[in-house]
Amino acid sequence: MKDGNATRRRLLDAAAAEFAAYGIAGARVDRISANAKANKAQLYAYFGDKDRLFDAVFQEQADELVNVVPFSADDLPGYALALYDACLTRPNLVRLATWARLERVPAGALVTSMPEQAERKLAAISDMQRAGRIDPALAPEDVLAMVSMFALTWSPASLFHTATQADPEADHERRRQALAEAVRRAFSPPEGTAATGRS
Amino acid sequence: MKDGNATRRRLLDAAAAEFAAYGIAGARVDRISANAKANKAQLYAYFGDKDRLFDAVFQEQADELVNVVPFSADDLPGYALALYDACLTRPNLVRLATWARLERVPAGALVTSMPEQAERKLAAISDMQRAGRIDPALAPEDVLAMVSMFALTWSPASLFHTATQADPEADHERRRQALAEAVRRAFSPPEGTAATGRS
DNA sequence: GAGTAGTAACTAACTAGTTTGTTTGAGGAT
DNA sequence: ATCCTCAAACAAACTAGTTAGTTACTACTC
């Protein structure tokens, strides 16, 4: 039997690249099918229409986005650094998410399809707060959002400066150091606060 | 004489709203001229084409974006708070900048049209570093980018959670407090570092 | 009456989505 | 091996609606 999944796969990959580059409104169905070396009719058979194709792409990539960098509440600076590097190697992931934000989800939480992962991360932050490693005055959800956003300071979604792999390594090093240090300080418990161990 | 400038003004305003909502590719010239209660031919007479219209809008709004919140290097938390509030009252400013990033400037600095303002801010940060109020280990440009990005954690460009004015005031208060505290800690000089006054 | 503002119809190209007819290759039966 | 079937794949033409950009014409103001 011909491998229908392979065609589907090529279409999804081509669509991911196209949507990342041009967004939903800017993406061209003909370009997608051409780049996938597949037929437009096939695209429509598999995915219904352009919007549902974007949904399929985004759902898959959201998985990717949430999981490329393993979350470690006990090492927020390390997490931020890993995110910085991920933005360099996988810029399209960030671009795709940004298009989704602008064109689909103007307010509220962007990804709601993986509540268990989110819960896990928040719980991990809570744990670290109880262990005296993260400032307990901050809401776990805010910590997560702020750390992540911090790491995106030089991402393709940045409104200031987007870093690329072509940048001098010295720039990357400077940013990584600044990022790690700032994250470490921002979320540590205030000086003089003793860890309570367990209550 | 009929007031051509008024028409130009209405076109710019309608275009700003349209581009903020739909981006460049998604914006519709007909909608813009209709909402401006002006004619499409006028739009083309004034601005040439869709892309140059976007340029005109963005240049004007970039001014706005850079100046809505006065920068205060001696009160970075206050600056961040003001940015948070500005995102709530002027979400379109952020959306417009994000579209520009995605559709126009995929890498590097997003706004380069106001070098003197940028210089001023960086110099102010430098001053505060010399005065021992901001960690001198950080590059001024990184401080500026990180603080600003921090404040955009809940903006319309956030990949996590976009806040709106409709959110409960308690949420806003919680975020403002977290933001101010985190910014204060992140950029303060390390404990035990004495201000050198002037060298 | 001259120049500017405004209008509406128009064009030429593009785009999402569909249809038609054809080809390819795997697997089962003989 | 050979034939048959069937679903996946393909190319290309087609539809119907949309869109950026243009033009020819009218109305207003000085």
Coordinates of C-alpha atoms (C1' of nucleotides) in Angstrom, one line a residue:
Chain A
M1 CA 0.0 0.0 0.0
K2 CA 1.2 3.5 -0.7
D3 CA 2.3 5.3 2.4
G4 CA -0.4 7.8 3.0
N5 CA 1.2 8.9 6.2
A6 CA 4.3 10.0 4.4
T7 CA 2.3 12.4 2.3
R8 CA 0.5 13.7 5.4
R9 CA 3.9 14.1 7.1
R10 CA 5.4 16.1 4.1
L11 CA 2.3 18.3 4.1
L12 CA 2.5 19.0 7.8
D13 CA 6.2 19.8 7.5
A14 CA 5.7 22.1 4.5
A15 CA 2.7 23.8 6.2
A16 CA 4.7 24.3 9.4
A17 CA 7.4 26.1 7.4
E18 CA 4.9 28.1 5.4
F19 CA 2.8 29.2 8.4
A20 CA 6.0 30.1 10.4
A21 CA 7.2 32.2 7.5
Y22 CA 4.0 33.9 6.5
G23 CA 1.3 33.4 9.1
I24 CA -2.2 32.1 8.5
A25 CA -3.4 35.0 6.2
G26 CA -0.1 35.1 4.4
A27 CA 0.4 31.4 3.8
R28 CA -0.4 30.0 0.4
V29 CA -2.0 26.7 0.0
D30 CA -0.4 26.2 -3.4
R31 CA 3.0 26.8 -2.0
I32 CA 2.4 24.3 0.7
S33 CA 1.4 21.5 -1.5
A34 CA 4.1 22.3 -4.0
N35 CA 6.8 22.3 -1.3
A36 CA 5.4 19.1 0.1
K37 CA 5.7 17.6 -3.4
A38 CA 2.1 16.6 -2.8
N39 CA -1.2 17.4 -4.5
K40 CA -3.5 20.2 -3.4
A41 CA -6.5 17.8 -3.5
Q42 CA -4.6 15.6 -1.1
L43 CA -4.1 18.5 1.3
Y44 CA -7.8 19.1 1.3
A45 CA -8.6 15.4 1.7
Y46 CA -6.3 15.2 4.8
F47 CA -7.0 18.5 6.5
G48 CA -10.3 19.9 5.3
D49 CA -9.2 23.5 4.8
K50 CA -6.5 26.0 5.5
D51 CA -7.6 26.8 9.0
R52 CA -7.8 23.2 10.1
L53 CA -4.4 22.6 8.5
F54 CA -3.0 25.4 10.7
D55 CA -4.8 23.8 13.7
A56 CA -3.1 20.5 12.9
V57 CA 0.3 22.1 12.5
F58 CA 0.0 24.2 15.7
Q59 CA -1.2 21.3 17.8
E60 CA 1.7 19.2 16.8
Q61 CA 4.2 22.1 17.2
A62 CA 2.7 23.2 20.6
D63 CA 3.6 19.7 21.8
E64 CA 7.0 20.3 20.5
L65 CA 7.2 23.8 22.0
V66 CA 6.2 22.7 25.4
N67 CA 8.5 19.7 25.4
V68 CA 11.7 20.7 23.6
V69 CA 13.0 22.2 26.8
P70 CA 12.4 20.0 29.9
F71 CA 11.2 22.2 32.7
S72 CA 13.3 22.2 35.9
A73 CA 11.9 24.3 38.7
D74 CA 15.0 23.6 40.7
D75 CA 17.1 25.3 38.1
L76 CA 15.2 28.2 36.6
P77 CA 18.4 29.8 35.2
G78 CA 19.3 26.6 33.4
Y79 CA 15.8 26.4 32.1
A80 CA 16.0 29.9 30.8
L81 CA 19.3 29.2 29.1
A82 CA 17.9 26.1 27.4
L83 CA 15.0 28.2 26.2
Y84 CA 17.4 30.8 24.8
D85 CA 19.2 28.2 22.9
A86 CA 16.0 26.6 21.7
C87 CA 15.0 29.9 20.2
L88 CA 18.2 29.9 18.2
T89 CA 17.9 26.4 16.9
R90 CA 14.1 26.4 16.4
P91 CA 13.0 29.9 15.6
N92 CA 10.0 28.7 13.6
L93 CA 8.5 27.3 16.8
V94 CA 8.4 30.7 18.3
R95 CA 7.2 32.3 15.1
L96 CA 4.4 29.8 14.8
A97 CA 3.3 30.4 18.4
T98 CA 3.4 34.2 17.8
W99 CA 1.2 34.0 14.7
A100 CA -1.2 31.8 16.6
R101 CA -1.3 34.5 19.3
L102 CA -1.9 37.3 16.9
E103 CA -4.3 35.6 14.5
R104 CA -6.1 33.2 16.7
V105 CA -5.9 33.8 20.4
P106 CA -5.7 37.6 21.1
A107 CA -6.3 37.2 24.9
G108 CA -5.9 34.7 27.7
A109 CA -3.7 31.6 27.7
L110 CA -2.3 30.6 24.3
V111 CA -1.9 26.9 24.9
T112 CA -4.6 25.2 26.8
S113 CA -4.3 21.8 25.2
M114 CA -1.9 20.3 27.7
P115 CA -3.3 21.1 31.2
E116 CA -1.5 18.2 32.8
Q117 CA 1.9 19.5 31.7
A118 CA 1.1 22.9 33.0
E119 CA -0.1 21.5 36.3
R120 CA 3.1 19.5 36.6
K121 CA 5.2 22.6 36.1
L122 CA 3.2 24.7 38.5
A123 CA 3.3 22.0 41.1
A124 CA 7.1 21.8 40.7
I125 CA 7.4 25.5 41.3
S126 CA 5.2 25.2 44.4
D127 CA 7.5 22.5 45.7
M128 CA 10.5 24.7 45.2
Q129 CA 8.8 27.5 47.0
R130 CA 8.1 25.3 50.0
A131 CA 11.7 24.2 49.9
G132 CA 12.8 27.8 50.1
R133 CA 14.4 27.8 46.7
I134 CA 11.9 30.1 45.0
D135 CA 10.3 33.2 46.5
P136 CA 7.0 32.0 47.9
A137 CA 5.5 35.4 47.5
L138 CA 5.1 34.9 43.8
A139 CA 2.3 33.0 42.2
P140 CA 3.7 29.9 40.4
E141 CA 1.9 30.8 37.2
D142 CA 3.5 34.2 37.3
V143 CA 7.0 32.7 37.9
L144 CA 6.6 30.3 35.0
A145 CA 5.4 33.1 32.6
M146 CA 8.0 35.5 33.7
V147 CA 10.9 33.1 33.5
S148 CA 9.8 31.9 30.0
M149 CA 9.2 35.4 28.8
F150 CA 12.6 36.5 30.1
A151 CA 14.3 33.8 28.1
L152 CA 12.4 35.1 25.0
T153 CA 14.0 38.5 25.3
W154 CA 16.1 37.8 22.1
S155 CA 13.6 35.4 20.4
P156 CA 11.9 35.9 17.1
A157 CA 9.0 37.2 19.1
S158 CA 11.0 40.0 20.7
L159 CA 9.9 43.5 20.1
F160 CA 13.5 44.7 20.7
H161 CA 16.3 42.5 19.3
T162 CA 16.0 39.1 17.8
A163 CA 19.1 37.0 18.0
T164 CA 20.2 34.6 15.3
Q165 CA 22.8 31.9 15.1
A166 CA 24.8 34.2 12.8
D167 CA 25.4 36.5 15.7
P168 CA 28.9 36.5 17.2
E169 CA 29.3 33.9 19.9
A170 CA 30.4 36.6 22.2
D171 CA 27.0 38.2 22.0
H172 CA 25.3 34.9 22.8
E173 CA 27.6 34.3 25.8
R174 CA 27.0 37.8 27.1
R175 CA 23.2 37.3 26.9
R176 CA 23.3 33.9 28.4
Q177 CA 25.2 35.1 31.3
A178 CA 23.0 38.1 31.8
L179 CA 19.9 35.9 31.5
A180 CA 21.0 33.3 34.0
E181 CA 22.1 35.8 36.5
A182 CA 19.0 37.9 36.2
V183 CA 16.7 34.9 36.5
R184 CA 18.6 33.6 39.5
R185 CA 18.2 36.8 41.3
A186 CA 14.7 37.6 40.3
F187 CA 13.1 34.5 41.7
S188 CA 15.3 33.6 44.6
P189 CA 13.7 34.1 48.0
P190 CA 14.6 37.4 49.7
E191 CA 17.9 37.3 51.6
G192 CA 17.6 36.1 55.1
T193 CA 14.7 33.9 54.4
A194 CA 15.4 30.5 55.8
A195 CA 14.2 27.4 54.0
T196 CA 11.4 25.9 56.1
G197 CA 12.1 22.3 55.0
R198 CA 8.7 20.8 55.4
S199 CA 6.0 22.4 57.4
Chain B
M1 CA -10.2 74.3 0.9
K2 CA -11.3 70.9 2.0
D3 CA -9.2 69.5 4.7
G4 CA -7.1 66.8 3.1
N5 CA -5.1 66.4 6.2
A6 CA -8.1 65.3 8.1
T7 CA -8.7 62.6 5.5
R8 CA -5.1 61.5 5.8
R9 CA -5.5 61.4 9.6
R10 CA -8.6 59.2 9.4
L11 CA -6.9 56.9 7.0
L12 CA -3.9 56.5 9.3
D13 CA -6.1 55.8 12.2
A14 CA -8.2 53.3 10.4
A15 CA -5.1 51.7 9.0
A16 CA -3.5 51.4 12.4
A17 CA -6.6 49.6 13.7
E18 CA -6.8 47.4 10.7
F19 CA -3.1 46.4 10.7
A20 CA -3.2 45.9 14.5
A21 CA -6.1 43.5 14.1
Y22 CA -5.1 41.6 11.0
G23 CA -1.4 42.2 10.2
I24 CA -0.1 43.3 6.8
A25 CA -1.2 40.2 4.8
G26 CA -4.5 40.1 6.6
A27 CA -5.4 43.7 6.3
R28 CA -7.9 44.8 3.7
V29 CA -7.4 48.1 1.9
D30 CA -11.2 48.3 1.3
R31 CA -11.9 47.9 5.0
I32 CA -9.4 50.6 5.8
S33 CA -10.8 53.2 3.4
A34 CA -14.4 52.3 4.4
N35 CA -13.7 52.6 8.1
A36 CA -11.9 55.9 7.5
K37 CA -15.0 57.1 5.6
A38 CA -12.6 57.9 2.8
N39 CA -12.0 56.6 -0.6
K40 CA -9.6 54.0 -1.8
A41 CA -8.2 56.3 -4.4
Q42 CA -7.4 58.8 -1.7
L43 CA -5.6 56.2 0.2
Y44 CA -3.4 55.4 -2.8
A45 CA -2.9 59.0 -3.6
Y46 CA -1.6 59.6 -0.1
F47 CA 0.4 56.5 0.7
G48 CA 1.3 54.8 -2.6
D49 CA 0.5 51.2 -1.7
K50 CA -0.4 48.9 1.2
D51 CA 3.2 48.4 2.2
R52 CA 4.0 52.0 2.4
L53 CA 0.8 52.7 4.2
F54 CA 2.0 50.2 6.8
D55 CA 5.3 51.9 7.0
A56 CA 3.6 55.2 7.6
V57 CA 1.4 53.8 10.3
F58 CA 4.3 51.9 11.9
Q59 CA 6.7 54.8 11.9
E60 CA 4.0 57.0 13.6
Q61 CA 3.1 54.3 16.1
A62 CA 6.8 53.4 16.8
D63 CA 7.2 57.0 18.0
E64 CA 4.2 56.4 20.2
L65 CA 5.5 53.0 21.4
V66 CA 8.8 54.4 22.4
N67 CA 7.4 57.5 24.1
V68 CA 4.1 56.4 25.8
V69 CA 6.1 55.3 28.8
P70 CA 8.9 57.7 29.8
F71 CA 12.0 55.7 30.6
S72 CA 13.5 56.0 34.0
A73 CA 16.7 54.2 34.6
D74 CA 16.6 55.1 38.3
D75 CA 13.3 53.3 38.7
L76 CA 13.3 50.2 36.5
P77 CA 10.4 48.6 38.5
G78 CA 8.3 51.7 38.0
Y79 CA 9.1 51.7 34.3
A80 CA 8.1 48.1 34.0
L81 CA 4.8 48.8 35.8
A82 CA 4.1 51.7 33.5
L83 CA 4.7 49.4 30.5
Y84 CA 2.4 46.7 32.0
D85 CA -0.4 49.3 32.2
A86 CA 0.4 50.7 28.8
C87 CA -0.1 47.2 27.4
L88 CA -3.6 47.1 28.9
T89 CA -4.6 50.5 27.6
R90 CA -2.9 50.4 24.2
P91 CA -2.8 46.7 23.2
N92 CA -2.8 47.7 19.5
L93 CA 0.6 49.3 19.9
V94 CA 2.1 46.0 20.9
R95 CA 0.2 44.0 18.3
L96 CA 1.4 46.4 15.6
A97 CA 5.0 46.0 16.7
T98 CA 4.6 42.2 16.8
W99 CA 3.2 42.1 13.2
A100 CA 6.1 44.3 12.1
R101 CA 8.5 41.9 13.7
L102 CA 6.9 38.8 12.1
E103 CA 6.2 40.2 8.7
R104 CA 9.0 42.7 8.2
V105 CA 12.0 42.4 10.5
P106 CA 12.6 38.7 11.3
A107 CA 16.0 39.4 12.9
G108 CA 18.0 42.1 14.6
A109 CA 16.7 45.3 16.2
L110 CA 13.0 46.1 15.5
V111 CA 13.0 49.8 15.8
T112 CA 16.1 51.6 14.4
S113 CA 14.5 54.9 13.5
M114 CA 15.1 56.6 16.8
P115 CA 18.8 56.1 17.6
E116 CA 19.0 59.2 19.8
Q117 CA 16.2 58.0 22.1
A118 CA 17.9 54.6 22.4
E119 CA 21.2 56.2 23.1
R120 CA 19.7 58.3 25.8
K121 CA 18.2 55.3 27.5
L122 CA 21.4 53.3 27.4
A123 CA 23.4 56.2 28.7
A124 CA 20.9 56.6 31.6
I125 CA 21.4 52.9 32.5
S126 CA 25.2 53.4 32.3
D127 CA 24.9 56.3 34.7
M128 CA 22.9 54.2 37.2
Q129 CA 25.4 51.5 36.9
R130 CA 28.2 53.9 37.8
A131 CA 26.0 55.2 40.7
G132 CA 25.7 51.6 42.0
R133 CA 22.0 51.4 41.4
I134 CA 22.1 48.9 38.6
D135 CA 24.4 45.9 38.3
P136 CA 27.4 47.0 36.3
A137 CA 28.1 43.5 35.1
L138 CA 25.1 43.7 32.7
A139 CA 25.3 45.4 29.3
P140 CA 23.0 48.4 29.2
E141 CA 21.3 47.2 26.0
D142 CA 20.6 43.8 27.7
V143 CA 19.1 45.5 30.8
L144 CA 16.8 47.6 28.6
A145 CA 15.7 44.6 26.6
M146 CA 15.2 42.4 29.6
V147 CA 13.2 44.9 31.6
S148 CA 11.0 45.8 28.7
M149 CA 10.4 42.1 27.8
F150 CA 9.7 41.3 31.4
A151 CA 6.9 43.9 31.4
L152 CA 5.5 42.3 28.3
T153 CA 5.0 39.0 30.0
W154 CA 1.2 39.5 29.9
S155 CA 1.1 41.6 26.8
P156 CA -0.7 40.8 23.5
A157 CA 2.6 39.5 22.3
S158 CA 3.0 37.0 25.2
L159 CA 3.2 33.4 24.2
F160 CA 1.8 32.5 27.6
H161 CA -1.0 34.6 28.9
T162 CA -2.3 37.9 27.5
A163 CA -4.0 40.1 30.1
T164 CA -6.9 42.3 29.3
Q165 CA -8.6 45.2 31.1
A166 CA -11.5 42.8 31.6
D167 CA -9.4 40.7 34.0
P168 CA -10.2 41.0 37.7
E169 CA -8.3 43.8 39.3
A170 CA -6.8 41.3 41.8
D171 CA -5.0 39.6 38.9
H172 CA -3.5 42.9 37.8
E173 CA -2.4 43.8 41.3
R174 CA -0.8 40.4 41.7
R175 CA 1.1 40.7 38.5
R176 CA 2.2 44.3 39.1
Q177 CA 3.6 43.3 42.4
A178 CA 5.4 40.3 41.1
L179 CA 6.7 42.3 38.2
A180 CA 8.0 45.2 40.3
E181 CA 9.6 42.9 42.8
A182 CA 11.3 40.6 40.2
V183 CA 12.6 43.6 38.2
R184 CA 13.9 45.2 41.4
R185 CA 15.9 42.1 42.3
A186 CA 17.0 41.1 38.9
F187 CA 18.9 44.3 38.1
S188 CA 20.1 45.5 41.5
P189 CA 23.8 45.2 42.1
P190 CA 24.8 42.1 44.0
E191 CA 24.5 42.5 47.8
G192 CA 27.6 43.9 49.5
T193 CA 28.6 46.0 46.4
A194 CA 29.1 49.5 47.5
A195 CA 28.3 52.4 45.2
T196 CA 31.5 53.9 44.0
G197 CA 30.1 57.4 43.6
R198 CA 32.3 58.8 40.8
S199 CA 35.5 57.0 39.7
Chain C
dG1 C1' -11.8 78.3 -13.5
dA2 C1' -8.2 75.9 -11.4
dG3 C1' -6.8 72.7 -8.3
dT4 C1' -8.0 69.6 -4.7
dA5 C1' -11.2 66.1 -2.5
dG6 C1' -14.3 62.6 -3.4
dT7 C1' -16.8 58.8 -5.9
dA8 C1' -17.8 54.5 -8.1
dA9 C1' -17.0 51.5 -11.5
dC10 C1' -13.4 48.7 -13.4
dT11 C1' -9.4 45.5 -14.3
dA12 C1' -6.2 42.1 -13.9
dA13 C1' -4.3 39.1 -11.0
dC14 C1' -4.7 36.0 -7.3
dT15 C1' -6.6 32.5 -4.1
dA16 C1' -9.2 28.9 -1.6
dG17 C1' -11.4 25.2 -2.6
dT18 C1' -13.4 21.6 -6.2
dT19 C1' -13.8 18.4 -10.0
dT20 C1' -12.4 15.2 -13.5
dG21 C1' -9.9 11.8 -15.3
dT22 C1' -5.7 9.2 -14.9
dT23 C1' -1.8 6.7 -12.7
dT24 C1' 0.5 4.1 -9.4
dG25 C1' 1.5 0.4 -6.3
dA26 C1' 0.2 -3.1 -2.7
dG27 C1' -2.1 -7.3 -1.8
dG28 C1' -5.1 -11.2 -2.6
dA29 C1' -6.7 -14.8 -5.6
dT30 C1' -5.7 -18.0 -9.2
Chain D
dA1 C1' 4.1 -15.2 -12.5
dT2 C1' -0.4 -12.9 -14.0
dC3 C1' -4.6 -10.6 -13.3
dC4 C1' -7.8 -7.9 -10.6
dT5 C1' -9.2 -4.6 -7.2
dC6 C1' -9.0 -0.6 -4.6
dA7 C1' -7.3 3.2 -2.3
dA8 C1' -3.9 6.6 -2.4
dA9 C1' -1.7 10.0 -5.4
dC10 C1' -1.4 13.1 -9.1
dA11 C1' -1.9 16.8 -12.8
dA12 C1' -4.5 20.2 -14.5
dA13 C1' -8.4 22.7 -15.4
dC14 C1' -12.1 25.1 -13.3
dT15 C1' -15.2 28.0 -10.2
dA16 C1' -16.4 31.7 -7.6
dG17 C1' -15.1 35.1 -4.8
dT18 C1' -11.7 38.3 -3.4
dT19 C1' -8.1 41.9 -3.6
dA20 C1' -4.7 45.5 -4.8
dG21 C1' -4.4 49.0 -7.6
dT22 C1' -6.4 52.3 -11.6
dT23 C1' -9.2 55.4 -14.1
dA24 C1' -12.7 58.4 -15.6
dC25 C1' -15.7 61.5 -13.7
dT26 C1' -18.1 64.7 -10.4
dA27 C1' -18.3 68.2 -6.6
dC28 C1' -16.5 71.5 -3.8
dT29 C1' -13.7 75.6 -2.3
dC30 C1' -11.0 79.4 -3.2

